[in-house]
CSV table of C-alpha atoms in Angstrom, one decimal:
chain,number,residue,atom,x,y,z
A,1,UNK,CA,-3.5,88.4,87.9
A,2,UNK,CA,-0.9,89.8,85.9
A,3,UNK,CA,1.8,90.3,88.7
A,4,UNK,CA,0.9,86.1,89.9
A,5,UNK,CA,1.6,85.6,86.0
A,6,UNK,CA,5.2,87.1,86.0
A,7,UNK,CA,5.7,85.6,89.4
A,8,UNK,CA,5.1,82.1,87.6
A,9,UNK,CA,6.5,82.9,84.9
A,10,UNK,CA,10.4,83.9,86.4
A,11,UNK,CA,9.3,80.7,88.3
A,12,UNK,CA,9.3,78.7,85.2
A,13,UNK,CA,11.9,80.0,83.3
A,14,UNK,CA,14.7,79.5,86.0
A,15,UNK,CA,13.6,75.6,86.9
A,16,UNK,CA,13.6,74.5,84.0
A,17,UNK,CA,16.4,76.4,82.6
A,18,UNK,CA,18.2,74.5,85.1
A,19,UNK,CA,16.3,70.9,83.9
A,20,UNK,CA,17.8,70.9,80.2
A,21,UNK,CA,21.0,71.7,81.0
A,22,UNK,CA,21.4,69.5,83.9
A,23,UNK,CA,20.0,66.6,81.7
A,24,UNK,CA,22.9,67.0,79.0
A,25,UNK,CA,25.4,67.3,81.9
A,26,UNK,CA,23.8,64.2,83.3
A,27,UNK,CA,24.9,62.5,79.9
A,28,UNK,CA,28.9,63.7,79.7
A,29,UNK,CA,28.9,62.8,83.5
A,30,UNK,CA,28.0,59.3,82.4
A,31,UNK,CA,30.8,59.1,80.2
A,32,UNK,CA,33.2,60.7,82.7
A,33,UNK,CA,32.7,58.3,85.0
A,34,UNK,CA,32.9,55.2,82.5
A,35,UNK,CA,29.5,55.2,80.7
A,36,UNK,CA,28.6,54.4,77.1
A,37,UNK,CA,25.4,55.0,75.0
A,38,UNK,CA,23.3,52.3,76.5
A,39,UNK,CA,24.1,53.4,80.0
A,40,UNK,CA,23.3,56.9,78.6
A,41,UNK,CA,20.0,55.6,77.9
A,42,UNK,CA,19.5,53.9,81.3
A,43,UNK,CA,20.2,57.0,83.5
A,44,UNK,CA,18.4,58.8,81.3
A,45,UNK,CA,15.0,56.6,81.9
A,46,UNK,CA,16.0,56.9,85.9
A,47,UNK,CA,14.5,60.7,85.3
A,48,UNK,CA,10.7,59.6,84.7
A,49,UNK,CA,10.8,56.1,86.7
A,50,UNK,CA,9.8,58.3,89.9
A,51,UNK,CA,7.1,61.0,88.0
A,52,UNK,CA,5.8,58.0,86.1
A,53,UNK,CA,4.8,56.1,89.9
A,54,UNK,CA,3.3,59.8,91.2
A,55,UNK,CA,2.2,62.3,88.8
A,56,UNK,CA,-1.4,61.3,88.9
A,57,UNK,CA,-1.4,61.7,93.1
A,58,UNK,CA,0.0,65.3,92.8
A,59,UNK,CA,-2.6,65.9,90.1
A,60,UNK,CA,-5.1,64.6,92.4
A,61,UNK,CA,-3.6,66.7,95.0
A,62,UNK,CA,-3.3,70.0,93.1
A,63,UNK,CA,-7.3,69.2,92.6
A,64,UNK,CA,-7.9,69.2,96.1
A,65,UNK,CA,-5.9,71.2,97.4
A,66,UNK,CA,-4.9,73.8,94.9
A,67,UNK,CA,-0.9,73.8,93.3
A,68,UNK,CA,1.0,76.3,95.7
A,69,UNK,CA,2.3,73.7,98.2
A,70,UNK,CA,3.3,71.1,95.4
A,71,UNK,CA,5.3,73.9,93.6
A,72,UNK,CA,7.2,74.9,96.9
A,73,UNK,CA,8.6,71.6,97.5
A,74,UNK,CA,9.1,70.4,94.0
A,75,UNK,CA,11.5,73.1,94.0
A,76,UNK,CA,13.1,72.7,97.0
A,77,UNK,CA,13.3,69.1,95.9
A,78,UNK,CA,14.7,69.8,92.6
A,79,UNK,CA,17.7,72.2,94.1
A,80,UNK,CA,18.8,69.2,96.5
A,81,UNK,CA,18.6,66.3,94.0
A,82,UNK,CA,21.1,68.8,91.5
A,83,UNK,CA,22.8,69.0,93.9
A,84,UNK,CA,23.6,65.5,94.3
A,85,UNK,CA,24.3,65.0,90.8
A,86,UNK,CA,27.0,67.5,91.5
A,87,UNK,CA,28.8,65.1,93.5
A,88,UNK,CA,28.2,61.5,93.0
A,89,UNK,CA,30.7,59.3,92.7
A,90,UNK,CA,29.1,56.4,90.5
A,91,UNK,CA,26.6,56.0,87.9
A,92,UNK,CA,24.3,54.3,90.1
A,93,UNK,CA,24.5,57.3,92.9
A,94,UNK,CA,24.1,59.7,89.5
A,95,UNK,CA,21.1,57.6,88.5
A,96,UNK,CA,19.3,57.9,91.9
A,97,UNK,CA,20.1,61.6,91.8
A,98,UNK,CA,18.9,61.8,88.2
A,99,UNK,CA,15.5,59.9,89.2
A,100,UNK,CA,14.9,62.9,92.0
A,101,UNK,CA,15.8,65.4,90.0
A,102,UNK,CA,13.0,64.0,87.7
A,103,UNK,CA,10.6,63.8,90.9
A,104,UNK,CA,10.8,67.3,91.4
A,105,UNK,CA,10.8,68.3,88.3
A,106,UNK,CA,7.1,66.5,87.6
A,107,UNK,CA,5.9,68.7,90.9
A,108,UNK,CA,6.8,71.7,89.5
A,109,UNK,CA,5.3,71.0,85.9
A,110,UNK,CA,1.9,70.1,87.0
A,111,UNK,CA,1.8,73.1,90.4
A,112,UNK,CA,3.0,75.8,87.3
A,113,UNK,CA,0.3,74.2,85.1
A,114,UNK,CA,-2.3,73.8,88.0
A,115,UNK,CA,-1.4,77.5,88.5
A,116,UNK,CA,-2.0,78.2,84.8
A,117,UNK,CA,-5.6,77.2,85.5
A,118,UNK,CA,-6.5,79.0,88.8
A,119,UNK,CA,-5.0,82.2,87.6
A,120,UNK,CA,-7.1,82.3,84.4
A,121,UNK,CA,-10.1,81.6,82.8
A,122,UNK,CA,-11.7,78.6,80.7
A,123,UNK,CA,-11.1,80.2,77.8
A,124,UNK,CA,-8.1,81.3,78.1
A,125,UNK,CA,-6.2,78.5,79.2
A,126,UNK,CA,-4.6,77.4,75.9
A,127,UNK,CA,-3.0,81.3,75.9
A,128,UNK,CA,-1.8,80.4,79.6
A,129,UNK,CA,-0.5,77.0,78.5
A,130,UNK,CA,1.7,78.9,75.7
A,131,UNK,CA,3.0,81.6,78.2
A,132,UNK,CA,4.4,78.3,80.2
A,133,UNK,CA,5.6,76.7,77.6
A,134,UNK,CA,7.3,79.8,76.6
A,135,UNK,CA,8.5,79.9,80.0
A,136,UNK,CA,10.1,76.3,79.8
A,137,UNK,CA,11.6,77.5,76.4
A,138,UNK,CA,13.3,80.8,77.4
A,139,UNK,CA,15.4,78.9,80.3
A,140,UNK,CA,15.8,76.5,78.0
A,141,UNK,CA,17.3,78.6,75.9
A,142,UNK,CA,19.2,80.5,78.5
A,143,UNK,CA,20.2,77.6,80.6
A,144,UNK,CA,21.5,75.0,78.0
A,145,UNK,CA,23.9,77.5,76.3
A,146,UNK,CA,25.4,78.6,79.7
A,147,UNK,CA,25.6,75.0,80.5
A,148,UNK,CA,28.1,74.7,77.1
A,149,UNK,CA,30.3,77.5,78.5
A,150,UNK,CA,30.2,75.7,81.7
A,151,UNK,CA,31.4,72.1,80.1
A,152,UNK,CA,33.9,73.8,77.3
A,153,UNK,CA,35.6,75.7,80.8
A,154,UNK,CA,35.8,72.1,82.5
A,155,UNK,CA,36.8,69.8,79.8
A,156,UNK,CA,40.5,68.1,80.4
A,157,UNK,CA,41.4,66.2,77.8
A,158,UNK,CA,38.5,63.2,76.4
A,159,UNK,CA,36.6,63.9,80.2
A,160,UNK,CA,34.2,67.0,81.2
A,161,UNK,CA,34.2,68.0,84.7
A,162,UNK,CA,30.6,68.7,85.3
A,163,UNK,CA,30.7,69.5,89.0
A,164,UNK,CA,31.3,73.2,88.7
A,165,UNK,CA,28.3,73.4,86.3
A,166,UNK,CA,25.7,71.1,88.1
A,167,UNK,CA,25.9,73.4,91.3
A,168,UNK,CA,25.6,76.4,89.5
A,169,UNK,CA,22.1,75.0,88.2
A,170,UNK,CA,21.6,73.7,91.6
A,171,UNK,CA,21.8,78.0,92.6
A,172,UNK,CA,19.6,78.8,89.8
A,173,UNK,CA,16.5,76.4,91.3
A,174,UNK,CA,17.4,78.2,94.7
A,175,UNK,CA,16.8,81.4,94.0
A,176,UNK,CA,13.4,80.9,91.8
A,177,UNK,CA,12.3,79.6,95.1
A,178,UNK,CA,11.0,83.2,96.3
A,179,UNK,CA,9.1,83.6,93.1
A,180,UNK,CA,7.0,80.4,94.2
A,181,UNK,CA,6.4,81.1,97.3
A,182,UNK,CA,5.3,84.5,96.2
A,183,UNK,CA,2.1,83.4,94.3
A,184,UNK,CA,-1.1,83.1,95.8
A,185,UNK,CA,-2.6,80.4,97.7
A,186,UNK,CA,-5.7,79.2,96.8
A,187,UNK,CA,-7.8,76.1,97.8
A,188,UNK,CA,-10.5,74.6,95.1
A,189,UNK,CA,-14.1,74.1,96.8
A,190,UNK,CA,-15.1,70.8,97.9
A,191,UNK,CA,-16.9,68.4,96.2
A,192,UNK,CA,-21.0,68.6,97.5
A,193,UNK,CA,-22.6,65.3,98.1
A,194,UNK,CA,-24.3,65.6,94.4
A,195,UNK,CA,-21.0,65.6,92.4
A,196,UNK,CA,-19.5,62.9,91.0
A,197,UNK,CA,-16.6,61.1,92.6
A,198,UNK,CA,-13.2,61.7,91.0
A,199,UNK,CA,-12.9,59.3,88.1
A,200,UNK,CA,-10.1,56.8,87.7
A,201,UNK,CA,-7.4,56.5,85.4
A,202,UNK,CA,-8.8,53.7,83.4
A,203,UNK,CA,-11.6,56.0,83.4
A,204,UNK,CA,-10.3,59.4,82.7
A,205,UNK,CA,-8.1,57.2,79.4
A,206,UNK,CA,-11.5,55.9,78.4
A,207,UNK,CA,-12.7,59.3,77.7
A,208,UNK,CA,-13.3,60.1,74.2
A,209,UNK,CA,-10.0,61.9,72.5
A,210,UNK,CA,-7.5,61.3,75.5
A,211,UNK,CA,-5.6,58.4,74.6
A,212,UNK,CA,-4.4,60.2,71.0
A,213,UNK,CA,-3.9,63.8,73.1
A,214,UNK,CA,-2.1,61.6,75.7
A,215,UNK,CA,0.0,59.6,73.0
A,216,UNK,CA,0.3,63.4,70.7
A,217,UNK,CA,2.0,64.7,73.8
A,218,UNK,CA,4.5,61.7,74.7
A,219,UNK,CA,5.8,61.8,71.7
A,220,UNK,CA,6.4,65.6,71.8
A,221,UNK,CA,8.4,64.9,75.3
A,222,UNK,CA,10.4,61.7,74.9
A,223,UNK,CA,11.7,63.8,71.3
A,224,UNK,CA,13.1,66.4,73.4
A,225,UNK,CA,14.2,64.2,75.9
A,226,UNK,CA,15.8,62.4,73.4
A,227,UNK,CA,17.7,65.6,71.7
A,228,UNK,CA,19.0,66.4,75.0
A,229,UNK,CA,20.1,63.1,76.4
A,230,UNK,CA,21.7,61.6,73.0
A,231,UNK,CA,22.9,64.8,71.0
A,232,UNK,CA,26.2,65.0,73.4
A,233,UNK,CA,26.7,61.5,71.5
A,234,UNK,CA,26.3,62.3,68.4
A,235,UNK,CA,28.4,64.8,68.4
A,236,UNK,CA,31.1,62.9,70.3
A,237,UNK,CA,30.6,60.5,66.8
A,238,UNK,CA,30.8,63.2,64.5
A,239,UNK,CA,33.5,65.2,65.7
A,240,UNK,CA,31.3,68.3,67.7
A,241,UNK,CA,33.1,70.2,70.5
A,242,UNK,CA,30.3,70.3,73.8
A,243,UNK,CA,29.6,74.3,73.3
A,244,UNK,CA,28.3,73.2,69.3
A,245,UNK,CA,26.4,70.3,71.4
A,246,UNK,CA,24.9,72.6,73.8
A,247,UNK,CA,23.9,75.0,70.7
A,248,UNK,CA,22.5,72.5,68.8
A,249,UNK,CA,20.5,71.8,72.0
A,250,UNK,CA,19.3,75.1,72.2
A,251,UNK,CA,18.4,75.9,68.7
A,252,UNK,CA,15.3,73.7,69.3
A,253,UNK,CA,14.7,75.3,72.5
A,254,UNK,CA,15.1,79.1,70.6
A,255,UNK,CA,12.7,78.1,68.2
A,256,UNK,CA,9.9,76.6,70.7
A,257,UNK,CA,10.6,80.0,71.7
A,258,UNK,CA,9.9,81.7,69.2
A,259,UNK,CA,6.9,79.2,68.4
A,260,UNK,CA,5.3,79.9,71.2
A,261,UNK,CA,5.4,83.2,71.8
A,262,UNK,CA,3.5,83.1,68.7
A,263,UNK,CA,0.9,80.5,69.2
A,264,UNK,CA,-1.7,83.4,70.3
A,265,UNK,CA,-1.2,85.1,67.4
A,266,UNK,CA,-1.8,81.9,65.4
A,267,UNK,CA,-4.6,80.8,67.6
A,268,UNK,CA,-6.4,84.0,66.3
A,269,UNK,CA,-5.8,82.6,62.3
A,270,UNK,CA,-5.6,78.3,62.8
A,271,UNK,CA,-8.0,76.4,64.7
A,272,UNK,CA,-5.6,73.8,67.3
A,273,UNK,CA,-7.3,71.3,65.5
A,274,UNK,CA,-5.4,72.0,62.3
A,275,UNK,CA,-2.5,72.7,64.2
A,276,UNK,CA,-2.8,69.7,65.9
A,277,UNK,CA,-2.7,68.0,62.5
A,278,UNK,CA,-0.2,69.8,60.6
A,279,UNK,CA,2.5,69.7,63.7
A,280,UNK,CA,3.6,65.4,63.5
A,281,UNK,CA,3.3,65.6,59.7
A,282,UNK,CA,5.8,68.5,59.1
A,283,UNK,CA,8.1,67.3,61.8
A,284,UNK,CA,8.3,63.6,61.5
A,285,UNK,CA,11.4,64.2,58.0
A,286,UNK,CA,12.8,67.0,60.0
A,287,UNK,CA,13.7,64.2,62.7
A,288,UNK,CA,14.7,61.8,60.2
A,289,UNK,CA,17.0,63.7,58.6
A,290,UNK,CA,18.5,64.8,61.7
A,291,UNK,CA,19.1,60.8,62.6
A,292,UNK,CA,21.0,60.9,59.0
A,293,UNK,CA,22.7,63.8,59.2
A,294,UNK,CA,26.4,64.2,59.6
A,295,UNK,CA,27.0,67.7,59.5
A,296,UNK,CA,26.2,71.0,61.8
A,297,UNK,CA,24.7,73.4,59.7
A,298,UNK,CA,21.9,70.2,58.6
A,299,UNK,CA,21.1,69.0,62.4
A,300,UNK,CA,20.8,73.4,63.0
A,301,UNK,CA,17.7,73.6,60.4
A,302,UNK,CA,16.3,70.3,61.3
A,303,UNK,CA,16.6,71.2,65.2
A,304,UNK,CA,14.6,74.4,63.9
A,305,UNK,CA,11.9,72.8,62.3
A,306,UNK,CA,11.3,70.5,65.3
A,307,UNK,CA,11.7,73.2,67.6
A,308,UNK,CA,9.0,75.3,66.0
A,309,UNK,CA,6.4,72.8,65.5
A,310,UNK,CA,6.7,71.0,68.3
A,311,UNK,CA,6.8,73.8,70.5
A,312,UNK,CA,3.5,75.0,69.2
A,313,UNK,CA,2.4,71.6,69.5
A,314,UNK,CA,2.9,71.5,72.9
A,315,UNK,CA,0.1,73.8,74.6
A,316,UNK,CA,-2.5,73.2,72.2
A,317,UNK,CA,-2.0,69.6,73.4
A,318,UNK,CA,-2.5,70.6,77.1
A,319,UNK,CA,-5.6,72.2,76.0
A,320,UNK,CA,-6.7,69.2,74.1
A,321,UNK,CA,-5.8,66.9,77.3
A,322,UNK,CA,-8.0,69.3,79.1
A,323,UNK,CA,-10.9,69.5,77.2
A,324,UNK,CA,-11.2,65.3,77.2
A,325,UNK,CA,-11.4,65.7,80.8
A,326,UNK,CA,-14.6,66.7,83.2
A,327,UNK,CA,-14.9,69.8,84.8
A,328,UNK,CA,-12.8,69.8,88.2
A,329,UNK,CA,-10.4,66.8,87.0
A,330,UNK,CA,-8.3,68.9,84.6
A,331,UNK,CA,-5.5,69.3,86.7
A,332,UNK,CA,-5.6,64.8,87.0
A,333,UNK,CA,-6.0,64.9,83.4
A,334,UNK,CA,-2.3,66.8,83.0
A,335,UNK,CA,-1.2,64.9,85.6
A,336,UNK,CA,-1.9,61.2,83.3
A,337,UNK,CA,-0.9,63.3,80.4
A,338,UNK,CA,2.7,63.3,82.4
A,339,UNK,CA,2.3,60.0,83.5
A,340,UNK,CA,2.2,58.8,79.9
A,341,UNK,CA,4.9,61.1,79.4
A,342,UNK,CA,7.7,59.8,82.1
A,343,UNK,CA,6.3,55.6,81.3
A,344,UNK,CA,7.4,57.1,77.5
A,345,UNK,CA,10.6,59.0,79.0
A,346,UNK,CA,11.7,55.3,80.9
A,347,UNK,CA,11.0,52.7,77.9
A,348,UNK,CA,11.9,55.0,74.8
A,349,UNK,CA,15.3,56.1,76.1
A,350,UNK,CA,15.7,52.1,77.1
A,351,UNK,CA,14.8,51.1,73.7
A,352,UNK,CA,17.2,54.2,72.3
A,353,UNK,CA,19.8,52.8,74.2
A,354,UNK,CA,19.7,49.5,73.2
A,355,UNK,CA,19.6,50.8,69.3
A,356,UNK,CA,22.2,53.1,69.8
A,357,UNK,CA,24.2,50.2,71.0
A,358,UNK,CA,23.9,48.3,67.8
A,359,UNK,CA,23.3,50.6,65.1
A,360,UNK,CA,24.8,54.1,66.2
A,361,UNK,CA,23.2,57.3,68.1
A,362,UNK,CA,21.8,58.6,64.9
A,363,UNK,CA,19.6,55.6,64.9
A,364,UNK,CA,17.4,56.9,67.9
A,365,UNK,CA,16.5,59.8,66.3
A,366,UNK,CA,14.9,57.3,63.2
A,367,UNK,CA,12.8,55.7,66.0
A,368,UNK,CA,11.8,59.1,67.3
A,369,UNK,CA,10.3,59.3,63.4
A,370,UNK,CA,9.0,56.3,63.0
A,371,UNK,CA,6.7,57.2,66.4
A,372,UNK,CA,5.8,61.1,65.2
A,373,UNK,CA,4.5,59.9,61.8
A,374,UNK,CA,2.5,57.3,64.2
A,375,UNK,CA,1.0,60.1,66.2
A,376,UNK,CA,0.3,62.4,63.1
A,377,UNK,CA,-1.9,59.4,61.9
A,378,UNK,CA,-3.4,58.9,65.6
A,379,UNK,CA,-4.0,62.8,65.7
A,380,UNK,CA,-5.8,63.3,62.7
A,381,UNK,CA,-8.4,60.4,62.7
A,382,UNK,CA,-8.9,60.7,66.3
A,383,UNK,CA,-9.9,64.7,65.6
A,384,UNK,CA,-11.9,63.4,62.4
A,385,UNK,CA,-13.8,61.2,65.1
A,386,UNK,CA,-14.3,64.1,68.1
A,387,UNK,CA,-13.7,67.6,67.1
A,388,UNK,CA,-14.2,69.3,70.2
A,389,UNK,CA,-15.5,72.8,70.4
A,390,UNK,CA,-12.9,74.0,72.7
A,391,UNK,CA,-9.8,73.0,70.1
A,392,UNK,CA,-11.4,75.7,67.3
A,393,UNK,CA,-9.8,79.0,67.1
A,394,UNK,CA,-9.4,80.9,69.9
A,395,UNK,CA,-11.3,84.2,68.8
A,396,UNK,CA,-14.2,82.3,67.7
A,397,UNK,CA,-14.3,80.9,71.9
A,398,UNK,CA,-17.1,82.5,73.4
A,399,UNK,CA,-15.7,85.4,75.9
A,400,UNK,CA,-18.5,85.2,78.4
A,401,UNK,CA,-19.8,82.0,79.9
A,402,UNK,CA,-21.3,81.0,82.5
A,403,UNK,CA,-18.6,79.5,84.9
A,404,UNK,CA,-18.5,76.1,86.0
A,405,UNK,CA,-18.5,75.7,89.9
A,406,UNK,CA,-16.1,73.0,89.8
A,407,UNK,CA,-13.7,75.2,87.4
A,408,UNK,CA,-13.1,77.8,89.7
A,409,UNK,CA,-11.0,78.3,93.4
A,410,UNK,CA,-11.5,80.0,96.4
A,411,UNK,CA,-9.0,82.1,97.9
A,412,UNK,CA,-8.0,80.2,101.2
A,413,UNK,CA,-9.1,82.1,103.8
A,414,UNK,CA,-6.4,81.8,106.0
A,415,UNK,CA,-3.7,83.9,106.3
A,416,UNK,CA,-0.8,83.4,104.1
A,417,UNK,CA,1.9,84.5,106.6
């Protein structure tokens, strides 16, 4: 499976290269066009309104019919809806743009992750998980700096031409579309008449440990979401040029990195439980300070610290997510995970918005603290309550088990041609 891995992985890493750095271009075209911070915050919810409607159906979907058709068209998806932001006129065209661009961006996510399942086993998912995470953070990291070049090139005077920059994004998301339609097709087997039916959402949240691993991973998301979308104005209030921006931006994206290209190596020495734990609690100042902060060099090691933490935070929380959920229903259960994640991504950056209004952008980032140190208190009593066996250390998982009928898929038999 090594050659689908690298496949997914090129995959990953040019999407969502393109994703971060369209997002803070999304947020200086706003203020091109005429925008402040609150309007900031509202095209910035437009991204999850879509996602939040539909992830659990492409879950469902991905369950049924395995992830290789949901990652074709995300893509394609994703490449026209940059596109559009390339060229629309007004903030409401840019908004409905934005809101596709977040669409296809929640199809990719949850195919890549589905994909992350069918290409390895139980016990090694939380390793998969980190190699896509890792994924997400090297275009990150790639794509957000280029993106700063790009702006810097285009500013005239107080305005940023983002056009330029949007389409070459827009190219990016083209050409990783060979690398998904590349990977194999595979179809999960059917449910037999003495299975259970699929379980609801109400049902899937009232499983024991999801709503914390749900509410653990929201918070995770709308923090990035809201480093990307309000740090272009923060630094317009403190004086940064867009490439110091766009480098700020990245130096949490370096350092998820860097994270997560560690997490197995740290999976081998911490159980995810203690993880877990440790990841709000060390965090939750970092983003306070950086809400306080008024110089570079201070946001740089604060954007670290979050970057680091977080970004290991992130796939042991998709593992977490998946070992709430029954056997068969794991892609649905990442699928409400990114439902919670998008209803977060529409009401936080609302609320932001609103704040940043009154009180200034560096009061969003205070919010974004005040609901970390609420999910490091959620986390740990919640793992008190239900320590599952998956979430110890990964070398003390068993390497042989007996596999689970529902946990596997069949190769479709039909030709892929």
């Amino acid at each position: 499976m090594t050659a689908p891995l690298a496949r997914l992985f090129v995959a990953v890493v040019l999407v969502n290269g393109a994703y971060d750095a369209v997002r803070v271009a999304v947020s200086y075209r706003v203020l091109a066009l005429g925008g402040d911070a609150a309007q900031v915050g509202l095209v910035a919810a437009t991204f999850a309104a879509l996602p939040m409607l539909v992830a659990l159906q492409f879950g469902r979907l991905v369950d049924r019919r395995g992830s290789w058709g949901v990652l074709a068209v995300g893509t394609a998806v994703s490449a026209s809806a940059v596109a559009l932001t390339a060229v629309a006129p007004s903030i409401p065209v840019l908004a409905a743009a934005n809101a596709m661009v977040g669409l296809g961006q929640v199809m990719t996510l949850i195919a890549a992750q589905g994909f992350v399942m069918e290409l390895t086993t139980r016990d090694r998912h939380v390793n998969g998980f980190a190699m896509f995470t890792l994924a997400v953070s090297v275009g990150q990291a790639v794509g957000t700096p280029v993106m700063g070049v790009l702006l810097q090139a285009g500013r005239a005077g107080e305005h940023v031409d983002t056009g330029p920059a949007l389409w070459v994004m827009a190219t990016a998301i083209v050409i990783s579309l060979p690398f998904a339609l590349a990977l194999p097709r595979s179809t999960p087997p059917a449910r037999s008449a003495g299975q259970p039916r699929a379980e609801s959402m109400t049902a899937l949240l009232r499983r024991k440990g999801m709503p914390p691993s749900i509410f653990a991973a929201l918070i995770v998301v709308t923090g990035f979401d809201l480093i990307t979308a309000y740090m272009p104005v923060l630094g317009e209030s403190v004086g940064l040029t867009p490439l110091v921006v766009t480098l700020l931006v990245a130096t949490r994206s370096v350092f998820s990195m860097i994270s997560r290209a560690a997490t197995p190596w740290a999976l081998r020495r911490w159980s995810q439980r203690a993880i877990l734990i440790a990841s709000p609690v060390v965090t939750t100042p970092a983003v306070v300070v950086l809400g306080l902060a008024g110089g570079a060099a201070t946001m740089f090691a604060c954007l670290a610290v979050i970057g680091f933490f977080w970004g290991m935070n992130q796939p042991v929380t998709m593992n977490w997510v998946t070992a709430a959920a029954p056997p068969g229903e794991r892609a649905a259960a990442l699928s409400l995970r990114l439902t919670g994640n998008r209803a977060a991504q529409v009401l936080v950056p609302l609320g932001a918005g609103a704040i940043a209004g009154i009180a200034g952008p560096g009061s969003v980032f205070l919010l974004s603290g005040a609901l970390t140190a609420a999910s490091a208190a959620t986390t740990s009593v919640s793992l008190r309550r239900h320590p599952f066996d998956e979430l110890g250390s990964v070398g003390a998982l068993p390497t042989r088990h007996a596999p689970d009928p529902r946990d596997q898929t069949t190769p479709n038999t039909r030709s892929d041609r």
